[in-house]
PDB file of C-alpha atoms in Angstrom:
ATOM      1  CA  TYR A   1       3.320  -2.289  11.145  1.00 65.00           C
ATOM      2  CA  ASP A   2       2.126  -5.204   8.475  1.00 66.00           C
ATOM      3  CA  ALA A   3      -1.531  -4.199   8.845  1.00 69.00           C
ATOM      4  CA  ASP A   4      -2.457  -2.185   5.924  1.00 71.00           C
ATOM      5  CA  TRP A   5      -5.805  -0.752   7.487  1.00 73.00           C
ATOM      6  CA  LEU A   6      -3.596   1.270   9.942  1.00 73.00           C
ATOM      7  CA  SER A   7      -2.384   3.316   7.090  1.00 75.00           C
ATOM      8  CA  PRO A   8      -5.242   3.514   4.331  1.00 70.00           C
ATOM      9  CA  ARG A   9      -4.137   7.535   3.401  1.00 71.00           C
ATOM     10  CA  GLN A  10      -1.198   9.334   3.266  1.00 71.00           C
ATOM     11  CA  GLN A  11      -1.682  10.959   6.696  1.00 78.00           C
ATOM     12  CA  ASN A  12      -3.077   8.555   9.056  1.00 86.00           C
ATOM     13  CA  ASP A  13      -3.742   9.454  13.057  1.00 89.00           C
ATOM     14  CA  TRP A  14      -4.813   6.646  15.757  1.00 90.00           C
ATOM     15  CA  ASN A  15      -5.870   7.273  19.728  1.00 96.00           C
ATOM     16  CA  GLY A  16      -7.279   5.440  22.088  1.00 96.00           C
ATOM     17  CA  LEU A  17      -7.859   6.287  25.749  1.00 97.00           C
ATOM     18  CA  VAL A  18      -8.326   3.608  28.424  1.00 97.00           C
ATOM     19  CA  LYS A  19      -9.802   5.123  31.835  1.00 97.00           C
ATOM     20  CA  TRP A  20     -11.052   3.210  34.979  1.00 97.00           C
ATOM     21  CA  THR A  21     -11.565   4.842  38.271  1.00 97.00           C
ATOM     22  CA  TRP A  22     -12.965   2.837  41.806  1.00 96.00           C
ATOM     23  CA  ASN A  23     -13.587   4.626  44.813  1.00 96.00           C
ATOM     24  CA  ILE A  24     -13.254   1.672  47.091  1.00 94.00           C
ATOM     25  CA  ASN A  25     -14.738   4.321  49.888  1.00 95.00           C
ATOM     26  CA  PRO A  26     -14.400   7.182  50.857  1.00 92.00           C
ATOM     27  CA  ARG A  27     -10.951   6.900  51.937  1.00 95.00           C
ATOM     28  CA  HIS A  28      -9.412   4.493  49.002  1.00 97.00           C
ATOM     29  CA  LYS A  29      -9.457   5.364  45.154  1.00 97.00           C
ATOM     30  CA  ILE A  30      -7.736   3.351  42.724  1.00 98.00           C
ATOM     31  CA  ASN A  31      -7.140   4.829  39.083  1.00 97.00           C
ATOM     32  CA  PHE A  32      -5.906   3.004  36.094  1.00 98.00           C
ATOM     33  CA  ASN A  33      -5.288   5.051  32.818  1.00 97.00           C
ATOM     34  CA  ALA A  34      -3.549   3.739  29.648  1.00 98.00           C
ATOM     35  CA  ASN A  35      -3.252   6.103  26.031  1.00 98.00           C
ATOM     36  CA  ARG A  36      -2.008   5.145  22.691  1.00 96.00           C
ATOM     37  CA  GLN A  37      -1.227   7.469  20.109  1.00 95.00           C
ATOM     38  CA  LEU A  38      -0.028   6.018  16.694  1.00 93.00           C
ATOM     39  CA  ALA A  39       0.672   7.869  13.499  1.00 90.00           C
ATOM     40  CA  VAL A  40       1.942   6.678   9.740  1.00 87.00           C
ATOM     41  CA  SER A  41       2.716   9.310   7.464  1.00 82.00           C
ATOM     42  CA  GLN A  42       5.058  10.827   4.991  1.00 76.00           C
ATOM     43  CA  GLY A  43       6.021  12.688   7.834  1.00 71.00           C
ATOM     44  CA  PHE A  44       4.517  16.304   6.437  1.00 68.00           C
ATOM     45  CA  ARG A  45       3.852  17.333   9.847  1.00 66.00           C
ATOM     46  CA  LEU A  46       6.982  16.300  11.794  1.00 68.00           C
ATOM     47  CA  ALA A  47       8.912  19.264  12.711  1.00 63.00           C
ATOM     48  CA  GLY A  48      12.454  18.877  10.267  1.00 61.00           C
ATOM     49  CA  GLU A  49      10.914  16.174   8.416  1.00 61.00           C
ATOM     50  CA  GLY A  50       8.673  16.117   5.967  1.00 54.00           C
ATOM     51  CA  TYR A  51       8.741  15.815   2.257  1.00 53.00           C
ATOM     52  CA  PRO A  52      12.319  16.799   1.728  1.00 55.00           C
ATOM     53  CA  ARG A  53      12.528  16.627  -2.158  1.00 57.00           C
ATOM     54  CA  PRO A  54      10.275  15.644  -5.536  1.00 58.00           C
ATOM     55  CA  PHE A  55      10.422  12.304  -6.884  1.00 57.00           C
ATOM     56  CA  ILE A  56       9.845  11.732 -10.560  1.00 52.00           C
ATOM     57  CA  ASP A  57       8.216   8.109  -9.800  1.00 56.00           C
ATOM     58  CA  ASN A  58       5.961   8.770  -6.922  1.00 62.00           C
ATOM     59  CA  LEU A  59       5.559   8.735  -2.620  1.00 66.00           C
ATOM     60  CA  ASP A  60       6.591   4.825  -2.791  1.00 69.00           C
ATOM     61  CA  ASN A  61       9.976   6.173  -2.888  1.00 71.00           C
ATOM     62  CA  ALA A  62       9.941   8.567  -0.275  1.00 75.00           C
ATOM     63  CA  LEU A  63      10.252   8.249   3.437  1.00 80.00           C
ATOM     64  CA  VAL A  64       7.161   6.553   5.715  1.00 83.00           C
ATOM     65  CA  PHE A  65       7.315   7.625   9.283  1.00 86.00           C
ATOM     66  CA  THR A  66       6.112   5.574  12.167  1.00 89.00           C
ATOM     67  CA  ASN A  67       5.226   7.571  15.461  1.00 91.00           C
ATOM     68  CA  GLU A  68       3.923   5.758  18.214  1.00 94.00           C
ATOM     69  CA  ASN A  69       3.083   6.442  21.969  1.00 97.00           C
ATOM     70  CA  ILE A  70       2.191   4.488  24.932  1.00 97.00           C
ATOM     71  CA  LEU A  71       1.383   5.724  28.187  1.00 97.00           C
ATOM     72  CA  THR A  72       0.020   3.258  31.228  1.00 98.00           C
ATOM     73  CA  GLN A  73      -0.355   4.520  34.606  1.00 98.00           C
ATOM     74  CA  LEU A  74      -1.788   3.163  37.816  1.00 98.00           C
ATOM     75  CA  TYR A  75      -2.705   5.220  41.161  1.00 98.00           C
ATOM     76  CA  TYR A  76      -3.467   4.427  44.302  1.00 98.00           C
ATOM     77  CA  ARG A  77      -4.846   7.258  47.117  1.00 97.00           C
ATOM     78  CA  GLN A  78      -5.496   5.943  50.802  1.00 96.00           C
ATOM     79  CA  VAL A  79      -6.710   9.114  53.236  1.00 95.00           C
ATOM     80  CA  LEU A  80      -5.604   8.109  57.048  1.00 94.00           C
ATOM     81  CA  ASP A  81      -7.252  10.716  58.783  1.00 93.00           C
ATOM     82  CA  GLU A  82      -8.868  13.939  58.486  1.00 89.00           C
ATOM     83  CA  THR A  83      -5.414  15.628  58.080  1.00 91.00           C
ATOM     84  CA  SER A  84      -3.658  13.131  56.202  1.00 94.00           C
ATOM     85  CA  TRP A  85      -3.606  10.857  53.558  1.00 95.00           C
ATOM     86  CA  PHE A  86      -0.301   9.110  51.003  1.00 96.00           C
ATOM     87  CA  GLU A  87      -0.510   8.283  47.187  1.00 97.00           C
ATOM     88  CA  VAL A  88       1.410   5.856  45.205  1.00 98.00           C
ATOM     89  CA  THR A  89       1.988   6.170  41.167  1.00 98.00           C
ATOM     90  CA  VAL A  90       3.533   3.394  39.037  1.00 98.00           C
ATOM     91  CA  GLY A  91       3.804   3.740  35.279  1.00 98.00           C
ATOM     92  CA  ARG A  92       5.569   3.495  31.562  1.00 98.00           C
ATOM     93  CA  ASN A  93       5.979   5.791  28.862  1.00 98.00           C
ATOM     94  CA  PHE A  94       6.903   3.914  25.580  1.00 97.00           C
ATOM     95  CA  ASN A  95       7.620   6.649  22.353  1.00 96.00           C
ATOM     96  CA  ARG A  96       9.181   5.093  19.181  1.00 95.00           C
ATOM     97  CA  GLN A  97       9.837   6.897  15.824  1.00 91.00           C
ATOM     98  CA  HIS A  98      10.713   4.546  12.787  1.00 90.00           C
ATOM     99  CA  SER A  99      11.445   5.582   8.865  1.00 88.00           C
ATOM    100  CA  ASN A 100      11.863   3.973   6.100  1.00 87.00           C
ATOM    101  CA  VAL A 101      11.258   3.759   2.297  1.00 83.00           C
ATOM    102  CA  ASN A 102       7.894   1.621   1.702  1.00 78.00           C
ATOM    103  CA  GLY A 103       8.606  -0.916   4.291  1.00 81.00           C
ATOM    104  CA  ASN A 104      11.720  -1.435   3.725  1.00 84.00           C
ATOM    105  CA  ASP A 105      14.243  -1.814   6.785  1.00 86.00           C
ATOM    106  CA  ASP A 106      17.365  -3.280   4.599  1.00 86.00           C
ATOM    107  CA  PHE A 107      18.489   0.451   4.029  1.00 80.00           C
ATOM    108  CA  THR A 108      21.419  -0.958   1.950  1.00 82.00           C
ATOM    109  CA  THR A 109      19.007  -1.594  -0.954  1.00 81.00           C
ATOM    110  CA  TYR A 110      17.821   2.148  -1.113  1.00 79.00           C
ATOM    111  CA  GLU A 111      18.476   3.482  -4.327  1.00 76.00           C
ATOM    112  CA  PRO A 112      21.156   6.349  -4.618  1.00 73.00           C
ATOM    113  CA  ILE A 113      19.087   9.522  -5.509  1.00 72.00           C
ATOM    114  CA  ASP A 114      19.912  11.069  -8.885  1.00 71.00           C
ATOM    115  CA  TYR A 115      19.810  15.049  -9.589  1.00 66.00           C
ATOM    116  CA  PRO A 116      19.189  15.061 -13.357  1.00 65.00           C
ATOM    117  CA  ASP A 117      20.989  18.231 -14.668  1.00 65.00           C
ATOM    118  CA  THR A 118      18.640  18.670 -17.469  1.00 61.00           C
ATOM    119  CA  ASP A 119      15.399  18.096 -16.005  1.00 61.00           C
ATOM    120  CA  PRO A 120      14.039  21.515 -15.279  1.00 62.00           C
ATOM    121  CA  SER A 121      11.474  20.393 -12.754  1.00 64.00           C
ATOM    122  CA  GLY A 122      14.358  19.016 -10.214  1.00 63.00           C
ATOM    123  CA  GLN A 123      12.446  15.956  -9.613  1.00 66.00           C
ATOM    124  CA  ALA A 124      15.189  13.504  -8.631  1.00 66.00           C
ATOM    125  CA  SER A 125      15.256   9.431  -9.154  1.00 69.00           C
ATOM    126  CA  GLY A 126      15.983   7.062  -6.697  1.00 69.00           C
ATOM    127  CA  SER A 127      14.917   6.670  -3.324  1.00 72.00           C
ATOM    128  CA  ALA A 128      15.051   8.689  -0.071  1.00 73.00           C
ATOM    129  CA  ASP A 129      18.624   8.342   1.425  1.00 72.00           C
ATOM    130  CA  ARG A 130      18.298   7.527   5.225  1.00 77.00           C
ATOM    131  CA  TRP A 131      16.460   5.277   8.127  1.00 84.00           C
ATOM    132  CA  HIS A 132      16.153   5.509  11.288  1.00 86.00           C
ATOM    133  CA  ASP A 133      14.511   4.048  14.456  1.00 91.00           C
ATOM    134  CA  HIS A 134      14.562   6.014  17.922  1.00 93.00           C
ATOM    135  CA  PHE A 135      12.764   4.968  20.955  1.00 96.00           C
ATOM    136  CA  SER A 136      12.555   5.750  24.776  1.00 97.00           C
ATOM    137  CA  GLU A 137      10.779   3.600  27.477  1.00 98.00           C
ATOM    138  CA  SER A 138      10.737   5.118  30.869  1.00 98.00           C
ATOM    139  CA  TYR A 139       9.395   3.386  34.420  1.00 98.00           C
ATOM    140  CA  THR A 140       8.441   5.703  37.156  1.00 98.00           C
ATOM    141  CA  ALA A 141       7.563   5.046  40.851  1.00 98.00           C
ATOM    142  CA  LYS A 142       6.189   7.775  43.105  1.00 97.00           C
ATOM    143  CA  ALA A 143       5.055   7.857  46.420  1.00 98.00           C
ATOM    144  CA  ALA A 144       4.106  10.789  48.743  1.00 97.00           C
ATOM    145  CA  TYR A 145       2.763  11.338  52.096  1.00 97.00           C
ATOM    146  CA  SER A 146       0.995  14.493  52.639  1.00 95.00           C
ATOM    147  CA  PHE A 147      -0.885  16.096  55.960  1.00 93.00           C
ATOM    148  CA  MET A 148      -2.325  19.461  57.013  1.00 91.00           C
ATOM    149  CA  GLY A 149      -0.337  21.362  59.779  1.00 83.00           C
ATOM    150  CA  LEU A 150      -1.353  24.434  61.745  1.00 83.00           C
ATOM    151  CA  ASN A 151      -3.132  27.029  60.024  1.00 83.00           C
ATOM    152  CA  ASN A 152      -4.095  24.773  57.328  1.00 81.00           C
ATOM    153  CA  ASN A 153      -0.480  24.533  56.172  1.00 88.00           C
ATOM    154  CA  ASN A 154       0.041  21.194  53.772  1.00 90.00           C
ATOM    155  CA  PHE A 155       3.495  19.122  54.171  1.00 93.00           C
ATOM    156  CA  LYS A 156       4.420  17.244  51.513  1.00 93.00           C
ATOM    157  CA  THR A 157       7.085  14.572  51.439  1.00 96.00           C
ATOM    158  CA  GLY A 158       7.726  11.773  49.293  1.00 97.00           C
ATOM    159  CA  PHE A 159      10.296   9.784  46.530  1.00 96.00           C
ATOM    160  CA  ASP A 160      10.293   9.312  42.707  1.00 97.00           C
ATOM    161  CA  LEU A 161      12.202   7.099  41.019  1.00 97.00           C
ATOM    162  CA  SER A 162      12.712   6.795  37.143  1.00 97.00           C
ATOM    163  CA  PHE A 163      14.346   4.532  34.975  1.00 97.00           C
ATOM    164  CA  THR A 164      15.028   5.298  30.878  1.00 97.00           C
ATOM    165  CA  GLU A 165      16.161   3.319  28.602  1.00 97.00           C
ATOM    166  CA  MET A 166      17.092   5.164  24.748  1.00 97.00           C
ATOM    167  CA  GLN A 167      17.803   4.281  21.232  1.00 95.00           C
ATOM    168  CA  LEU A 168      18.943   6.255  18.746  1.00 92.00           C
ATOM    169  CA  ILE A 169      19.647   4.396  15.371  1.00 89.00           C
TER     170      ILE A 169
END
């Protein structure tokens, strides 16, 4: 992200939630919600990542991780009578993790890591040696019909359709 205000610190976590519900009448209900989470950090809290080695210069040579999750969902329910109803839900879920050195996406320009044998601190010069970009985007549609049978038994039928696209670079 080019906006500097999103990452004023080493660990930056942003969350937003919007939820809207409209009970049109006792038989009809519409609900919309959207949730977005964004984290820009050095990866200290990421499993298997984190600050891999001490660099001589500073954190400008270490990886910067951007993690983003966006969930959007629309739900509709209609009560048909006292014993039956149906529900429809459509949604989108997007997840992305991107890492680079100080905003540089041209990983061919990264400086090779050099571990000096004579430096007792064990600090390396150069820059982090990897770059990656991962995302998954899923679209879902669900519908269900439910009814109450004899002796208050609940019966339900429906479908669940999902499409997912992934990228691992």
